[in-house]
Amino acid sequence: MTTQRIFITGGASGLGRAIALRYARAGWRVCIGDVNATRGAEVLRELQPLAAAALYLPCDVTRAEDLRAVAERLTADWGGVDVVVNNAGVAAPGALEDVPLEDWDRVLDINVMGVVRGCYVFTPLFKRQGHGHFVNVSSLAGLLDVPRASCYNASKAAVVSLSETLQNEFAGTGLGVTLVCPSFFKTNLAESLRNVDSATRAAVNRVLERSKVSAEDIADQIFQAVRERTFYVLPHAQGRQAWLMKRLLPRPLYMRIINKQMRRMRGSDSLKDG
């Protein structure tokens, strides 16, 4: 059986790193792309004992030419790629008027257009091969509408819509899509925050650290979903419940529940800050 091949954007930390290690342990050829060369080299050293052909390639998802260079390199070295994980992302919490427009530009360029570029560049390669699978990492924020996160919510909702559309477009072909919508989990997402005060950054870190679901747990679920060609991956039980509530409950009742939960969360943070 031919060794399978995977490429992961944002692969040098957090969920991207966990996915890379999960696939390396399963015997896949693994390539990570990232803008952080230092972390890329560190993860590559972790991967090499597990997957001797592992690669780290500098890749900024805001540059289509970087993604094209990766596609060309993997075609030359590996003869193609079987799975592409569009994982790179950043956050920008805050009410609509509190998030600078330049932060909106940055978040949309990375979270939305970064996924679009990944799919745009690799779809022709997948079609030439006759097979291929995208894993697009969105967020529960893309399915819900949590207050004070309009920029992040909107960017992740776009990834949901894009992925659902591609699933329709790829029907009956050898191409597939998996959409991943995690809630909070232990990662370094807070590092991507700009124009926020230390209290907001600390609050985000606390929420991430409280999660009982790890990046490794989510990587396991992604591995299983790709193998079974499952579309939706919602790793958190509470997230699945919230999504169900949004779809089934009257909008006013759903809004009251969500706002009550957010007030409780902020109240808990305020007590800890004091």
C-alpha positions as MATLAB code, in Angstrom:
seq = 'MTTQRIFITGGASGLGRAIALRYARAGWRVCIGDVNATRGAEVLRELQPLAAAALYLPCDVTRAEDLRAVAERLTADWGGVDVVVNNAGVAAPGALEDVPLEDWDRVLDINVMGVVRGCYVFTPLFKRQGHGHFVNVSSLAGLLDVPRASCYNASKAAVVSLSETLQNEFAGTGLGVTLVCPSFFKTNLAESLRNVDSATRAAVNRVLERSKVSAEDIADQIFQAVRERTFYVLPHAQGRQAWLMKRLLPRPLYMRIINKQMRRMRGSDSLKDG';
ca = [
       0.000    0.000    0.000;
       1.332    3.456   -0.940;
       2.219    5.658    2.024;
      -0.322    8.440    2.332;
       0.626   12.108    2.443;
      -0.693   15.096    4.396;
       0.010   18.844    4.433;
      -1.029   21.049    7.374;
      -1.026   24.860    7.498;
      -0.281   26.367   10.891;
       1.414   23.056   11.630;
       4.087   24.359   13.991;
       1.916   24.744   17.085;
      -1.404   23.948   18.725;
      -3.869   21.837   16.805;
      -1.701   21.801   13.673;
       1.180   20.230   15.585;
      -1.154   17.666   17.200;
      -2.549   16.677   13.792;
       0.969   16.349   12.371;
       2.096   14.053   15.186;
      -1.094   11.972   14.998;
      -0.610   11.295   11.299;
       3.125   10.704   11.686;
       2.408    8.026   14.310;
       0.042    6.399   11.802;
       2.851    6.104    9.258;
       1.905    8.971    6.942;
       4.295   11.325    5.199;
       3.758   14.659    6.943;
       4.503   18.195    5.757;
       3.827   21.182    7.978;
       3.650   24.753    6.750;
       3.998   27.743    9.059;
       5.266   31.318    9.224;
       7.252   30.588   12.385;
      10.512   28.984   11.234;
      11.789   28.347   14.767;
       8.708   26.415   15.806;
       8.599   24.723   12.423;
      12.103   23.346   12.964;
      11.179   22.213   16.494;
       8.114   20.290   15.327;
      10.078   18.822   12.429;
      12.528   17.367   14.957;
       9.564   15.789   16.777;
       8.211   14.361   13.536;
      11.379   12.884   12.071;
      11.688    9.882   14.449;
       8.089    9.015   13.536;
       8.121    9.926    9.832;
      11.541   10.080    8.225;
      10.223   11.918    5.136;
       8.656   14.708    7.223;
       8.992   18.243    5.895;
       8.685   21.769    7.206;
       8.070   24.382    4.507;
       7.732   28.119    5.188;
       4.163   29.030    4.307;
       2.159   32.203    4.835;
      -1.482   31.488    3.954;
      -1.996   35.139    2.987;
       0.307   34.446    0.003;
      -1.067   32.146   -2.696;
       2.451   31.835   -4.089;
       3.592   30.172   -0.833;
       0.846   27.561   -1.135;
       1.644   27.005   -4.807;
       5.292   26.452   -3.884;
       4.212   23.804   -1.355;
       2.003   22.078   -3.938;
       4.884   22.044   -6.432;
       7.335   20.716   -3.845;
       5.014   17.917   -2.729;
       4.281   16.968   -6.318;
       8.007   16.818   -7.067;
       9.043   14.983   -3.880;
       6.005   12.848   -3.078;
       4.075   12.706   -6.348;
       1.179   14.626   -4.778;
      -0.706   14.884   -1.499;
      -3.777   13.077   -0.163;
      -5.023   15.359    2.636;
      -4.665   19.136    3.024;
      -5.527   20.641    6.412;
      -6.385   24.344    6.272;
      -5.731   25.026    9.947;
      -3.915   28.377   10.251;
      -6.014   30.962   12.070;
      -6.019   33.974   14.379;
      -8.517   35.630   16.716;
      -9.760   39.148   17.503;
     -12.231   39.280   20.412;
     -14.299   42.328   21.223;
     -17.503   44.162   20.389;
     -17.934   45.254   16.787;
     -16.838   48.857   17.372;
     -13.875   47.852   19.545;
     -12.061   45.760   16.928;
     -10.026   48.007   14.589;
     -10.768   47.622   10.896;
      -7.163   46.604   10.264;
      -7.748   43.646   12.620;
     -10.834   42.717   10.607;
      -8.684   42.773    7.469;
      -6.045   40.559    9.086;
      -8.490   38.027   10.527;
     -10.464   37.708    7.292;
      -7.283   37.439    5.225;
      -5.947   34.563    7.335;
      -9.084   32.787    8.571;
     -11.184   33.071    5.415;
      -8.928   33.767    2.464;
      -6.224   31.488    3.900;
      -8.675   28.578    3.638;
      -9.908   29.769    0.239;
      -6.317   29.916   -1.060;
      -5.555   26.450    0.287;
      -8.609   24.968   -1.416;
      -8.051   26.982   -4.609;
      -4.424   25.892   -4.995;
      -4.835   22.211   -4.121;
      -8.189   21.410   -5.778;
      -6.646   21.185   -9.290;
      -3.975   18.830   -7.919;
      -6.641   16.686   -6.249;
      -8.618   16.548   -9.495;
      -5.557   15.502  -11.494;
      -4.919   12.729   -8.969;
      -8.573   11.700   -8.941;
      -8.696   11.915   -5.146;
      -7.952   14.211   -2.214;
      -9.488   15.420    1.044;
      -9.625   18.867    2.633;
      -9.860   19.346    6.387;
     -11.027   22.909    6.998;
     -10.668   24.026   10.606;
     -13.451   26.416   11.532;
     -14.792   26.821   15.069;
     -17.988   26.474   17.048;
     -17.981   30.266   16.625;
     -18.788   29.657   12.973;
     -21.999   27.835   13.879;
     -23.136   29.975   16.810;
     -23.131   33.735   17.395;
     -21.464   34.367   20.719;
     -21.563   38.066   21.718;
     -18.414   40.199   21.576;
     -16.761   38.078   18.903;
     -18.265   39.376   15.669;
     -15.002   39.421   13.723;
     -13.976   35.891   14.661;
     -17.538   34.549   14.324;
     -17.942   36.000   10.836;
     -14.592   34.618    9.654;
     -15.346   31.117   10.898;
     -18.911   31.176    9.555;
     -17.419   31.834    6.120;
     -15.302   28.682    6.471;
     -18.456   26.722    7.332;
     -20.247   28.008    4.226;
     -17.238   27.413    1.966;
     -16.827   23.849    3.237;
     -20.518   23.021    2.852;
     -20.427   24.396   -0.687;
     -17.359   22.344   -1.572;
     -19.023   19.223   -0.201;
     -21.822   19.824   -2.716;
     -19.410   20.572   -5.546;
     -17.319   17.463   -4.859;
     -20.284   15.072   -4.661;
     -19.735   12.061   -6.898;
     -16.007   12.692   -7.249;
     -13.017   11.301   -5.400;
     -12.647   14.559   -3.483;
     -13.896   15.065    0.068;
     -14.173   17.674    2.829;
     -14.236   17.540    6.605;
     -15.312   20.604    8.585;
     -13.921   20.880   12.125;
     -15.742   23.121   14.614;
     -14.115   22.905   18.055;
     -15.019   25.058   21.010;
     -12.334   26.148   23.466;
      -9.356   23.833   23.913;
      -5.791   24.169   25.155;
      -3.859   25.946   22.416;
      -1.812   29.072   21.791;
      -4.616   31.033   20.102;
      -4.197   33.935   22.552;
      -0.766   34.628   21.050;
      -2.468   35.780   17.847;
      -4.438   38.522   19.615;
      -3.638   42.120   18.732;
      -4.931   45.392   20.147;
      -6.253   43.757   23.331;
      -5.375   44.564   26.915;
      -3.668   42.152   29.283;
      -6.930   41.393   31.110;
      -8.629   40.242   27.897;
      -5.627   38.148   26.926;
      -5.541   36.550   30.380;
      -9.291   35.836   30.260;
      -8.941   34.101   26.883;
      -6.068   31.989   28.211;
      -8.115   30.964   31.267;
     -11.028   29.823   29.116;
      -8.684   27.802   26.897;
      -6.940   26.192   29.859;
     -10.218   25.108   31.486;
     -11.132   22.844   28.601;
     -11.128   19.102   29.204;
     -10.663   18.537   25.457;
      -7.079   18.706   24.223;
      -5.596   19.348   20.797;
      -4.604   15.680   20.755;
      -8.216   14.644   21.345;
      -9.346   16.755   18.400;
      -6.539   15.411   16.203;
      -7.762   11.868   16.948;
     -11.292   12.822   15.918;
     -10.016   14.418   12.700;
      -8.022   11.291   11.859;
     -11.130    9.148   12.294;
     -13.346   11.559   10.337;
     -11.010   11.634    7.336;
     -10.791    7.844    7.318;
     -14.601    7.578    7.385;
     -15.119   10.625    5.125;
     -17.263   12.302    7.796;
     -18.177   15.927    7.128;
     -18.925   17.578   10.502;
     -16.555   17.224   13.456;
     -17.793   18.936   16.638;
     -15.427   17.643   19.334;
     -17.134   19.225   22.360;
     -20.371   17.749   23.754;
     -21.505   21.171   24.990;
     -20.818   22.589   21.553;
     -23.006   19.947   19.915;
     -25.770   20.742   22.398;
     -25.500   24.490   21.745;
     -25.663   23.983   17.982;
     -28.737   21.806   18.408;
     -30.369   24.493   20.575;
     -29.716   27.152   17.948;
     -31.342   25.052   15.242;
     -34.380   23.971   17.274;
     -35.214   26.706   19.781;
     -37.015   29.972   19.007;
     -34.435   32.691   18.423;
     -35.349   34.829   21.504;
     -35.006   31.835   23.837;
     -31.708   30.773   22.292;
     -30.353   34.339   22.683;
     -31.312   34.452   26.366;
     -29.520   31.178   27.031;
     -26.345   32.206   25.203;
     -26.192   35.623   26.864;
     -26.775   34.087   30.286;
     -23.901   31.670   29.740;
     -21.607   34.485   28.610;
     -22.478   36.609   31.649;
     -21.731   33.656   33.904;
     -18.379   33.126   32.212;
     -17.403   36.813   32.479;
     -18.568   36.909   36.091;
     -16.356   33.927   36.900;
     -13.391   35.660   35.272;
     -14.065   38.895   37.177;
     -14.033   37.017   40.494;
     -10.737   35.379   39.621;
      -9.248   38.701   38.563;
     -10.128   40.187   41.932;
];
